Tab-separated table of C-alpha atoms and ligand atoms in Angstrom:
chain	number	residue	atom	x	y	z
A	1	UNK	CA	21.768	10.307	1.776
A	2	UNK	CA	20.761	12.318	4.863
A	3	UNK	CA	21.421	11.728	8.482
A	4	UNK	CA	18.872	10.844	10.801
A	5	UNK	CA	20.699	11.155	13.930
A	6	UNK	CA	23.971	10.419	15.809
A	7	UNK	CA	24.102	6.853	14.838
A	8	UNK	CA	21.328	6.421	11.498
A	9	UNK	CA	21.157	7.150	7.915
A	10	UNK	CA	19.043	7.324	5.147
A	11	UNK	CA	20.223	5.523	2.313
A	12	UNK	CA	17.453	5.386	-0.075
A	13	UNK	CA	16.315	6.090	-3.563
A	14	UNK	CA	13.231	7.436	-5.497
A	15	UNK	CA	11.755	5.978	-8.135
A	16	UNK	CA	9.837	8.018	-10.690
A	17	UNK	CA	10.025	5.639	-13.829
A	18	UNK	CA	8.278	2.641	-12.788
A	19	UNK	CA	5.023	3.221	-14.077
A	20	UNK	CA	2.617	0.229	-11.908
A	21	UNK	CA	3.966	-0.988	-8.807
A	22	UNK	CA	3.562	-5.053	-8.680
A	23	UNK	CA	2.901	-4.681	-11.896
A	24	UNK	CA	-0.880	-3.299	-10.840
A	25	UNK	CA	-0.564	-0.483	-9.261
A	26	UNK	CA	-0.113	3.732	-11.158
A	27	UNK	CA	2.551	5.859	-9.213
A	28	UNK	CA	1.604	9.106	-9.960
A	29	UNK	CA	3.745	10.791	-7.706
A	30	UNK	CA	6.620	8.159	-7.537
A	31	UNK	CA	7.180	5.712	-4.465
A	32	UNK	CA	10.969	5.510	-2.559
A	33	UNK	CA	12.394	2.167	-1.412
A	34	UNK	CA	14.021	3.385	2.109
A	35	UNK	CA	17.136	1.670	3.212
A	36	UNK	CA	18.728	2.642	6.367
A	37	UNK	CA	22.057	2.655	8.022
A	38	UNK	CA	23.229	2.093	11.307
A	39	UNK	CA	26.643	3.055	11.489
A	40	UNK	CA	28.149	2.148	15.284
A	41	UNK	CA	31.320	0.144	16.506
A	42	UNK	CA	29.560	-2.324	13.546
A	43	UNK	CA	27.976	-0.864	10.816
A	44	UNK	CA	24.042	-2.509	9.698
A	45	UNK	CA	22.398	-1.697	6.358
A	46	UNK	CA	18.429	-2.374	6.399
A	47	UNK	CA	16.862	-3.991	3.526
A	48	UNK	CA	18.073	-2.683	0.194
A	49	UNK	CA	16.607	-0.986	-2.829
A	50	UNK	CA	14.936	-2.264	-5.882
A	51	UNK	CA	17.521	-3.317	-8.715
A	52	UNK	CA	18.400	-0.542	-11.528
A	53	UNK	CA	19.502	1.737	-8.678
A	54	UNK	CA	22.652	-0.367	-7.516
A	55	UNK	CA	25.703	2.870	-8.609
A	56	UNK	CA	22.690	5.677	-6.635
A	57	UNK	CA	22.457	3.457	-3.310
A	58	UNK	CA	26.304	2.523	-3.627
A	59	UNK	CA	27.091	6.173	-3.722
A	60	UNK	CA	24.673	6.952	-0.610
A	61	UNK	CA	25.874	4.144	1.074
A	62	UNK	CA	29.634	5.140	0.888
A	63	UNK	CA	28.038	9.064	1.359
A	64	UNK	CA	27.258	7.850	4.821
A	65	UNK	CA	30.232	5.378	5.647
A	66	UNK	CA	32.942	5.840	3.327
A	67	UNK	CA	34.796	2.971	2.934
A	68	UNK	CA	34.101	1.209	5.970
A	69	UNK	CA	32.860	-2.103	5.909
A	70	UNK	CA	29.376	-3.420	6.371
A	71	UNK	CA	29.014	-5.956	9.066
A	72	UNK	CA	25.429	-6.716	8.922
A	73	UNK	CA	22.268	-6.615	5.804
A	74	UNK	CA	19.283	-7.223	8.241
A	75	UNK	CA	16.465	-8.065	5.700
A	76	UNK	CA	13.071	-7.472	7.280
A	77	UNK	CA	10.883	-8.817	3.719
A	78	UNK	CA	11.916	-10.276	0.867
A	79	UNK	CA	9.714	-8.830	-1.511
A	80	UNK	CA	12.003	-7.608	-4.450
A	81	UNK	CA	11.400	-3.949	-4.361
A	82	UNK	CA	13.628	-4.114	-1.347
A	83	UNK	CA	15.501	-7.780	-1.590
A	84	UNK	CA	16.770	-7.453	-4.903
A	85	UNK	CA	20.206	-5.970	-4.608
A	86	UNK	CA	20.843	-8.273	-1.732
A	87	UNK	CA	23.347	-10.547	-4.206
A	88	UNK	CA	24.950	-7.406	-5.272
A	89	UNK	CA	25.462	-6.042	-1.871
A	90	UNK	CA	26.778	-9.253	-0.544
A	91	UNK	CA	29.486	-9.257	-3.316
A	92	UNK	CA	30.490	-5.097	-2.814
A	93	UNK	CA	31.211	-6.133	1.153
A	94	UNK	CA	32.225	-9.667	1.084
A	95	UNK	CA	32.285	-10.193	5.126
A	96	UNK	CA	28.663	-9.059	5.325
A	97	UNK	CA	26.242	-11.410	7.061
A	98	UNK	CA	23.022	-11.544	6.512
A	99	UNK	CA	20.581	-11.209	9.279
A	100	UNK	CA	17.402	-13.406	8.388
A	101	UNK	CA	14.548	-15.001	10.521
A	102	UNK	CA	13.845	-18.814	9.834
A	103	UNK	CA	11.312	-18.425	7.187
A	104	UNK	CA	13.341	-15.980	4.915
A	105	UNK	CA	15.979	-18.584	4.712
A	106	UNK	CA	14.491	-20.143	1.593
A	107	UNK	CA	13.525	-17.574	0.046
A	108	UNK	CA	16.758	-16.394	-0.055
A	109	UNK	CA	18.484	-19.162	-1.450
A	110	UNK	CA	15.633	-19.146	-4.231
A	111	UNK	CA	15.497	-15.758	-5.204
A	112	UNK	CA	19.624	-14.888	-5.285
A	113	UNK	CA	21.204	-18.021	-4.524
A	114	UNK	CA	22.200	-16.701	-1.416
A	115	UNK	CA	24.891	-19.232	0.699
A	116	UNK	CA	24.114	-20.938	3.934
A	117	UNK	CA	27.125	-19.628	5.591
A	118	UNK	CA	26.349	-16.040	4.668
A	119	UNK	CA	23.328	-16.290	6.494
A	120	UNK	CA	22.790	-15.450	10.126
A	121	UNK	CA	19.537	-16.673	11.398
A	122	UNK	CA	17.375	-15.091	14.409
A	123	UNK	CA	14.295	-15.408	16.033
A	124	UNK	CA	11.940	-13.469	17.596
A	125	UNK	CA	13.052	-11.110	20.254
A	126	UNK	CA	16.551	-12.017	18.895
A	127	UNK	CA	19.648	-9.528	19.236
A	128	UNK	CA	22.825	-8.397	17.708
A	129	UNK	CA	24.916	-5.738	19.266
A	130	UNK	CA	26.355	-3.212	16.987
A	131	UNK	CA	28.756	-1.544	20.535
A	132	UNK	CA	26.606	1.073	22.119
A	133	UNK	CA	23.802	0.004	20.773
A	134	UNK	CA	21.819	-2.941	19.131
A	135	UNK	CA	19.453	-4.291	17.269
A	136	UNK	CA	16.341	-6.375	18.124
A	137	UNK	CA	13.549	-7.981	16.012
A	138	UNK	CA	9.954	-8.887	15.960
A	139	UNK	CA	8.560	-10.881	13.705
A	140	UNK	CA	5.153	-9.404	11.979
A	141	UNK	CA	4.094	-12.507	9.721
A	142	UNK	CA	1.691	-11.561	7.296
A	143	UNK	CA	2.309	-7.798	7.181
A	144	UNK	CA	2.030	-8.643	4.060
A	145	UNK	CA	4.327	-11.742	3.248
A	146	UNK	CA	5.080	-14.333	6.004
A	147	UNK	CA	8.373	-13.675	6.680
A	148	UNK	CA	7.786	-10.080	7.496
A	149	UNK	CA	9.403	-8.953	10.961
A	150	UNK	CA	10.568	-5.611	12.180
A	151	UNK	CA	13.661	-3.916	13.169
A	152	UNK	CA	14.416	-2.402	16.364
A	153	UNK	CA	16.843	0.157	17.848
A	154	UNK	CA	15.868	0.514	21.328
A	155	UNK	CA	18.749	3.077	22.680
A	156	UNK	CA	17.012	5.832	19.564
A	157	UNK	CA	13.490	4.425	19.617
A	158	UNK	CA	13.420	3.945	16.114
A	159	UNK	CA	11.600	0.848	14.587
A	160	UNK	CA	12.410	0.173	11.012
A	161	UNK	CA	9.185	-0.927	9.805
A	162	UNK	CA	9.106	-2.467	6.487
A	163	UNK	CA	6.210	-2.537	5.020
A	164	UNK	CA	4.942	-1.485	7.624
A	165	UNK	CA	3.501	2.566	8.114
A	166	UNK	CA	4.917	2.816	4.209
A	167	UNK	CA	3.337	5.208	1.567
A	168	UNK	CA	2.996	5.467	-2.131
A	169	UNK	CA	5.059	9.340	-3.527
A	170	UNK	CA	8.426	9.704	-3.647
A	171	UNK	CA	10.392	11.712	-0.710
A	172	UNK	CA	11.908	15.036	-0.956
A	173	UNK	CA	15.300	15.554	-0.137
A	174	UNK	CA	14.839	16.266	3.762
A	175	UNK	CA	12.750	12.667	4.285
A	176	UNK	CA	12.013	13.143	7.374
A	177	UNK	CA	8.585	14.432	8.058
A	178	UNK	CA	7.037	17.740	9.597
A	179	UNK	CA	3.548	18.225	11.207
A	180	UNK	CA	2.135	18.691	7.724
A	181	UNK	CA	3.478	15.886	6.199
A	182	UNK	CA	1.426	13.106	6.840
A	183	UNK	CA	-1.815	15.579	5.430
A	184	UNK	CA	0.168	15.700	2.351
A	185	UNK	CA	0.638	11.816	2.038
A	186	UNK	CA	-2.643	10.385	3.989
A	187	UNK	CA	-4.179	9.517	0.567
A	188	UNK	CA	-1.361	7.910	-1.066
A	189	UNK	CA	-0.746	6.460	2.121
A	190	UNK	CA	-4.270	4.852	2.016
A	191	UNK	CA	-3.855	3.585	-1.386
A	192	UNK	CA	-0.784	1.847	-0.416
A	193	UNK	CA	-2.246	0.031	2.551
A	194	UNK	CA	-5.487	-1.061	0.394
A	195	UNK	CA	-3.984	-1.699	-2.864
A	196	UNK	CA	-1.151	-4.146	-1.042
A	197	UNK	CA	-1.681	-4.714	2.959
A	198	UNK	CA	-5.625	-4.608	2.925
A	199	UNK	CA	-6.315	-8.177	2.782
A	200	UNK	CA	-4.149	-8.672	5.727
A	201	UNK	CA	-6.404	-6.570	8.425
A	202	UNK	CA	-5.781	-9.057	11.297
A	203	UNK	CA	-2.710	-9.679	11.427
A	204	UNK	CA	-1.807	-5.951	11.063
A	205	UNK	CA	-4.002	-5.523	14.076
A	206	UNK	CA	-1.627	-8.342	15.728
A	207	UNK	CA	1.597	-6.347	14.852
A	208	UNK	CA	-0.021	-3.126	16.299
A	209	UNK	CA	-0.741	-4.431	19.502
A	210	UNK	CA	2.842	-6.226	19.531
A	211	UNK	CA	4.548	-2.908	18.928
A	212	UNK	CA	2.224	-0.867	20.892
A	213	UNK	CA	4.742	-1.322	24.448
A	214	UNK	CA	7.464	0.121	22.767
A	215	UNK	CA	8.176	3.397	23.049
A	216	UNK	CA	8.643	4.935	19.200
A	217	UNK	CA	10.460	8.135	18.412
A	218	UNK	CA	10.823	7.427	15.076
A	219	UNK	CA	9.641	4.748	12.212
A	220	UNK	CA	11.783	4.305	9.501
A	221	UNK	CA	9.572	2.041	6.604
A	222	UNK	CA	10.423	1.364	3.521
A	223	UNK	CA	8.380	3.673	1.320
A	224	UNK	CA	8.216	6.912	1.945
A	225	UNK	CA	9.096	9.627	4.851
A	226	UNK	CA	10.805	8.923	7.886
A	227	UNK	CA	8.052	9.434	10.724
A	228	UNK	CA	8.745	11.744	14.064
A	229	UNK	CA	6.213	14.172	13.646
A	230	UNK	CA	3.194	12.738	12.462
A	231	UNK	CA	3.492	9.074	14.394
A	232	UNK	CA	0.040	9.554	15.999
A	233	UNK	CA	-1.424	9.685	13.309
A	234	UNK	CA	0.526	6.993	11.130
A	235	UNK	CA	-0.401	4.673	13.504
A	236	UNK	CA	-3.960	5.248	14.106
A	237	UNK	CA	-4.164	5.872	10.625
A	238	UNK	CA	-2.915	1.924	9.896
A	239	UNK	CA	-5.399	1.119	13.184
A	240	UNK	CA	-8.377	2.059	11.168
A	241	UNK	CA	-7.734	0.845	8.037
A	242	UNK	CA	-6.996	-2.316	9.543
A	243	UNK	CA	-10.259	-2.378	11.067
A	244	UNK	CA	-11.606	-1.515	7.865
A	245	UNK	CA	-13.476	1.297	9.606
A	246	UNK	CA	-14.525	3.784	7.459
A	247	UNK	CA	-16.596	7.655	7.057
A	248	UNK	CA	-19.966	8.166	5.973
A	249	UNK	CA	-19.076	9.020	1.692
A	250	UNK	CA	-19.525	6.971	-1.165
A	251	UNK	CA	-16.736	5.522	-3.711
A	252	UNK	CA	-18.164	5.194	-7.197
A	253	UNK	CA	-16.878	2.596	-9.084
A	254	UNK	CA	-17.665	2.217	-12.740
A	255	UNK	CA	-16.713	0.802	-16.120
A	256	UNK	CA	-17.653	1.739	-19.406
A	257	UNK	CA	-17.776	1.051	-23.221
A	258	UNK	CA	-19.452	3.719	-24.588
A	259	UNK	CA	-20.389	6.163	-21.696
A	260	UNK	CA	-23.979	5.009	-20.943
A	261	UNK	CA	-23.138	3.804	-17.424
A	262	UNK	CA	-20.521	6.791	-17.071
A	263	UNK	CA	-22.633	9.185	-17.849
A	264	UNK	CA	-25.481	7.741	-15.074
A	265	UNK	CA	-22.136	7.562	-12.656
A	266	UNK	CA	-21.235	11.191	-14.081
A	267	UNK	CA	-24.793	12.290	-12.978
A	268	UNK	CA	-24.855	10.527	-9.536
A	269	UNK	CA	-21.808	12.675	-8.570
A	270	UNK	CA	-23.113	15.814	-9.099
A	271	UNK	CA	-26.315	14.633	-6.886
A	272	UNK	CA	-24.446	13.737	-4.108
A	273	UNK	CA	-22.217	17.022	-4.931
A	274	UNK	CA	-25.326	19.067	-4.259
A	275	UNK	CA	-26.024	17.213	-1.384
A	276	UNK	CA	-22.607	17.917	0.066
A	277	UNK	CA	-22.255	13.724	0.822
A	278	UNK	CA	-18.938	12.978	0.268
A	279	UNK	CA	-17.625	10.960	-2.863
A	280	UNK	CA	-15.399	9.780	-4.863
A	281	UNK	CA	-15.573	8.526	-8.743
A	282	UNK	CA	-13.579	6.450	-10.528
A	283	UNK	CA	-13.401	5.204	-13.846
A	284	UNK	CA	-11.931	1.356	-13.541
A	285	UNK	CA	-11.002	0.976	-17.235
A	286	UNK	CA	-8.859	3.969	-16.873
A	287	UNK	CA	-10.148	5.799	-19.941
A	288	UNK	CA	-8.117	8.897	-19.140
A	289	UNK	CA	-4.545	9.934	-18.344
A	290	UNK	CA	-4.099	10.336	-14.606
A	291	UNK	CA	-7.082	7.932	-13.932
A	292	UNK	CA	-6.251	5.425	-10.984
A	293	UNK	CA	-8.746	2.733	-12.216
A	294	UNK	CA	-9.095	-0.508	-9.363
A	295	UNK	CA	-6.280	1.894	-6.854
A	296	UNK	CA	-8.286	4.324	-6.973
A	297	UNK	CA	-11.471	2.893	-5.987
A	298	UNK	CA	-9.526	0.601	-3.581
A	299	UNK	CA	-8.426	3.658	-1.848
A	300	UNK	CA	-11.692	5.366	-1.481
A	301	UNK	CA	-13.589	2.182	-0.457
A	302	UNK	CA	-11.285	2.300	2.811
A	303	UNK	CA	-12.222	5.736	3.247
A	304	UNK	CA	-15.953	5.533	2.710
A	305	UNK	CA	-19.215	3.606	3.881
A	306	UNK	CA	-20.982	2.824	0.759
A	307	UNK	CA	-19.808	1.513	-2.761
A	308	UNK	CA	-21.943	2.509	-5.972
A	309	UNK	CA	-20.615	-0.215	-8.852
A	310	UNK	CA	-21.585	0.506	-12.471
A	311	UNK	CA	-21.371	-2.044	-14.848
A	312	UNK	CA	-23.203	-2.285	-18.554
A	313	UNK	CA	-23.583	-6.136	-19.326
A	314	UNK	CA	-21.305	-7.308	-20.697
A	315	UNK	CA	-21.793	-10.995	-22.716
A	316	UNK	CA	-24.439	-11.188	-20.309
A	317	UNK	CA	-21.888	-10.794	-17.158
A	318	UNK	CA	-20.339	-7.706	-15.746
A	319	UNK	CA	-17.775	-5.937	-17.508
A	320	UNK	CA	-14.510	-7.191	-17.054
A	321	UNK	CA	-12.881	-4.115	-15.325
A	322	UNK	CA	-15.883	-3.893	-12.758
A	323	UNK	CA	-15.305	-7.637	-12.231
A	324	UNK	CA	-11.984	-7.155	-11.398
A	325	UNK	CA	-12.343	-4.357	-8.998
A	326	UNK	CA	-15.280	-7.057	-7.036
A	327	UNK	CA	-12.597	-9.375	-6.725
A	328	UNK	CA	-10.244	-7.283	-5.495
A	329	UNK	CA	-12.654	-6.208	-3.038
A	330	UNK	CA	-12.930	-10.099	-1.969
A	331	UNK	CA	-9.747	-10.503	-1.393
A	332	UNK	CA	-9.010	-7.941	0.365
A	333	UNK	CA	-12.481	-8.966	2.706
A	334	UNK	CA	-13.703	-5.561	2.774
A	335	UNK	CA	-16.461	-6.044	4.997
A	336	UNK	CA	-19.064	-3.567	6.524
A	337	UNK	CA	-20.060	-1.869	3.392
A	338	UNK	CA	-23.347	-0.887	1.958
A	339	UNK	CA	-24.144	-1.100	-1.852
A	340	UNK	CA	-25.902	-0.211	-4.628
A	341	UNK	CA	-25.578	-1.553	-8.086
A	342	UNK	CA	-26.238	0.205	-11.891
A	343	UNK	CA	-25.373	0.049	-15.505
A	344	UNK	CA	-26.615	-0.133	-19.179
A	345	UNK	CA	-27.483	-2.831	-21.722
A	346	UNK	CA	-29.137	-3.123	-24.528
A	347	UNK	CA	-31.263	-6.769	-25.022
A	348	UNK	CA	-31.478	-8.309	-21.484
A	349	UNK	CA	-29.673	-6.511	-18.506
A	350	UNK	CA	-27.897	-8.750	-16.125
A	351	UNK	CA	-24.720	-6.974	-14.872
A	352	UNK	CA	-26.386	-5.355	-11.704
A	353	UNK	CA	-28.610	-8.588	-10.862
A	354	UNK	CA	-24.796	-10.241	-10.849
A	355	UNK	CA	-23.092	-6.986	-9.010
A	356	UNK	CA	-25.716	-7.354	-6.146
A	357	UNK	CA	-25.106	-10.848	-5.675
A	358	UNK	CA	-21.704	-10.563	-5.309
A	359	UNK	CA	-21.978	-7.737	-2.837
A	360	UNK	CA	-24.598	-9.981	-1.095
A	361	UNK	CA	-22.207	-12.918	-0.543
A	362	UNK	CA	-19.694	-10.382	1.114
A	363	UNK	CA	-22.293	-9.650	3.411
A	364	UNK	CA	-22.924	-6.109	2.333
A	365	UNK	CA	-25.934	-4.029	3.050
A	366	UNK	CA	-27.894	-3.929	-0.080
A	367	UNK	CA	-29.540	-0.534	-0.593
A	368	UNK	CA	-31.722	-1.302	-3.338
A	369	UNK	CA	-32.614	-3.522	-6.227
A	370	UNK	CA	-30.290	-1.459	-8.417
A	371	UNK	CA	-30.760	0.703	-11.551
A	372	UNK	CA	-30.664	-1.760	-14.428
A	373	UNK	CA	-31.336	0.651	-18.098
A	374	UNK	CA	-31.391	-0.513	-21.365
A	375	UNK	CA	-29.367	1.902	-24.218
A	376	UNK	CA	-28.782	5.398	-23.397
A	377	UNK	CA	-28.688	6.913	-19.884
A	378	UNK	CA	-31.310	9.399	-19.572
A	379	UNK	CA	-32.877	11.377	-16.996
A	380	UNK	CA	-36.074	9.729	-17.680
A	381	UNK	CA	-35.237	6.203	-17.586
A	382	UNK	CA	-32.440	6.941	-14.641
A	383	UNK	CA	-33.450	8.982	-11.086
A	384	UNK	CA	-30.487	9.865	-9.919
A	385	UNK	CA	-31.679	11.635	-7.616
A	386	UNK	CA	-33.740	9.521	-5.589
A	387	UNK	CA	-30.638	7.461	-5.588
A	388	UNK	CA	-28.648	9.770	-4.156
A	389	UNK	CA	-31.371	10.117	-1.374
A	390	UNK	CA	-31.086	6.794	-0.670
A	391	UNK	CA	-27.116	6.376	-0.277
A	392	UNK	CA	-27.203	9.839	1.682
B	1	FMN	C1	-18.784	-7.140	-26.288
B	1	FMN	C2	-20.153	-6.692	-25.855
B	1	FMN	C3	-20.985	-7.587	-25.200
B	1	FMN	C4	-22.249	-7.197	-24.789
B	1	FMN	N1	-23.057	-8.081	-24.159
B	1	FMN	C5	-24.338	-7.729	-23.822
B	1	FMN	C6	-25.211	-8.639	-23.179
B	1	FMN	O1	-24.874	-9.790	-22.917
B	1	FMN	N2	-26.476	-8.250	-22.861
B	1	FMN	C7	-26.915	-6.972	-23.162
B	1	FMN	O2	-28.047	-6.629	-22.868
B	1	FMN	N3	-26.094	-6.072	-23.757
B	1	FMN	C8	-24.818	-6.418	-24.083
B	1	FMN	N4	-23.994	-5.530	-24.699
B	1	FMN	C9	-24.496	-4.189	-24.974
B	1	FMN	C10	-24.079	-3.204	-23.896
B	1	FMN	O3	-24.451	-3.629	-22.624
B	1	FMN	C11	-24.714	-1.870	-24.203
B	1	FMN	O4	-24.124	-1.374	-25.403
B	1	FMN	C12	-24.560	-0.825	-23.095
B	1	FMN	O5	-25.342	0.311	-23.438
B	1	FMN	C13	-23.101	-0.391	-22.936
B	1	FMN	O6	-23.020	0.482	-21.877
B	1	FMN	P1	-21.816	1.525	-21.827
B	1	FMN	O7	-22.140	2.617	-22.821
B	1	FMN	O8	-21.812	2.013	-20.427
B	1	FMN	O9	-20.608	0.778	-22.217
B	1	FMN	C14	-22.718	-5.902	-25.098
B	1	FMN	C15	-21.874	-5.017	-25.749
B	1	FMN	C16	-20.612	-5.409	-26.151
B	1	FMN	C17	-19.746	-4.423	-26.875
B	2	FE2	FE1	6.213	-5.614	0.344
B	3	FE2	FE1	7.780	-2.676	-0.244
């Protein structure tokens, strides 16, 4: 638990057992689900934690209030990382209401059972009063569920987020950030937003122009620190990813059976190493401990210009980890990109004729007409190089 001021509290937990997040995506460095108190004449709780942490975010729950009661459980998104100790919660503190927009209604009832008449319903721009202070909420559908909407404490300026502004690695025990904190969680921050937000780039562009008037001393999401510090950033940050605007750099994205097409990705990288154009590689079958596969790559094609996708062919298509990591790159519409396309067969290459037509129907600048090599990657077959010219 740790106070945030006069009136808040942090009432989180860290996770560092759950190994991919969704199911999909590797926490190297752990991820917190932030819950929040505000503790006034009435006492609100926002959003819970993830289940298998109920006795932890009991304990900082009573840390913070001791035995008073909980008035209000103001659920901002129903995703289950943060909804599903709401049935457990509601039995602990058996006046409770629940504070739900119209939407979450349902999905209440069909993930816990939840009854009607522990439900309070509000709308946007709604209010509860807590004494001195109270709460107001703005709905931000789509950022990334539907019933998403936000939590605001105008008399402290803090907006509890969600979603919203949240990061990938665990907290440390102070939560709240310092000037160098958002360095130290910008690329896990990135990864977040791609890996689980990026397909919703509009209407996180509608939320940041709704939440733009108000005057934020503080964001409170639900992964990761507690922003004062580093807002500017956070928020411009979440501007240009949402734009999908990106740097000059290349993301290398490959999969492989038995190193032919890694070892032409391998030798890429150290071209564009000695050209000093900035890169990133990733191995999408995750061959080796610590690789981030698809999150990875996600990641670094919100960072950079240009994707490089290597793919030996595979039953004459692409390989299936390469063809996972195009899709995900369709559904997130990535758009704006430029592209180039390799990999190794052995009796009739098709994988980069398939990669470039992919890339073509998302509209991406294709650079060339690929590297297509049968068998072993050599330096005779395979100019590297003169790639590497060409995505410079
Ligand atoms: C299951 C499987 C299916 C394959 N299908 C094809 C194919 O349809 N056409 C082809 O030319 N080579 C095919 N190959 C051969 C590979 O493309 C070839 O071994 C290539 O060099 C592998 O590259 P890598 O070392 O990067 O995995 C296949 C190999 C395997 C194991
Ligand atoms: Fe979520
Ligand atoms: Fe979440």
């Amino acid at each position: 638990m740790v106070q945030l001021s006069e009136r808040t509290y942090y009432v989180g937990v860290n996770d560092f057992d759950k190994v991919l997040f969704e199911g999909l995506w590797p926490l190297p460095y752990g991820v917190s689900y932030n819950s929040y108190i505000v503790a006034d004449e009435k006492v609100a709780l926002i959003d819970t934690v993830e289940c298998g942490f109920e006795e932890e975010f009991l304990a900082n729950v009573k840390e913070a209030i001791g035995e008073r009661p909980i008035d209000y459980l103001v659920v901002n998104h129903m995703e289950p990382d943060h909804s599903s100790l709401i049935a457990y919660m509601l039995e602990k503190y058996p006046q409770m209401q629940i504070v739900a927009n119209a939407k979450t209604v349902p999905m209440l009832k069909g993930y816990y059972g939840t009854p009607e008449d522990r439900i309070t319903v509000i709308a946007e721009g709604g209010r509860i009063s807590l004494g001195s202070c109270s709460l107001s909420f703005l709905m931000i559908p789509m950022v990334h569920w539907p019933e998403t909407m936000v939590t605001w404490l105008t008399e402290e300026g803090t907006l509890f987020s969600g979603d919203a502004f949240g990061t990938f690695k665990a907290v440390d025990e102070d939560v709240v950030d310092n000037p160098d904190t958002f360095e130290e969680y910008r690329d896990e921050m990135i990864r977040y937003y791609s890996n689980i937000v990026g397909k919703y780039g509009n209407p996180v562009q509608t939320a940041l122009k709704k939440l733009s008037g108000l005057d934020i001393k503080r964001i409170c999401s639900t992964h990761g620190p507690v922003w004062q510090d580093c807002i500017p950033q956070v928020v411009a940050l979440y501007d240009k990813m949402s734009r999908y605007e990106v740097e000059r750099g290349v993301c290398i994205a490959y999969g492989s059976m038995y190193g032919n097409t890694a070892a032409a990705a391998d030798a890429l990288a150290l071209e564009l190493e000695a050209r000093g154009i900035p890169y990133a590689i990733h191995d999408l079958a995750c061959n080796n401990a610590g690789d981030l596969g698809v999150s990875g790559a996600l990641r670094d094609v919100f960072k950079y210009d240009t994707i490089v996708a290597g793919s030996p062919t595979y039953n004459n298509g692409i390989f299936p980890p390469v063809e996972t990591f195009m899709k995900a790159l369709q559904a997130r519409a990535v758009k704006g990109r430029r592209f180039y396309a390799f990999g190794s067969y052995t009796w009739s290459g098709s994988s980069v004729n398939q990669l470039n037509a992919l890339a073509e129907a998302m509209g991406y600048e294709i650079l060339g007409t690929g590297l297509s090599f049968p068998q072993a990657y050599t330096r005779e077959k395979c100019d590297m190089a003169a790639i590497a010219d060409l995505l410079a």
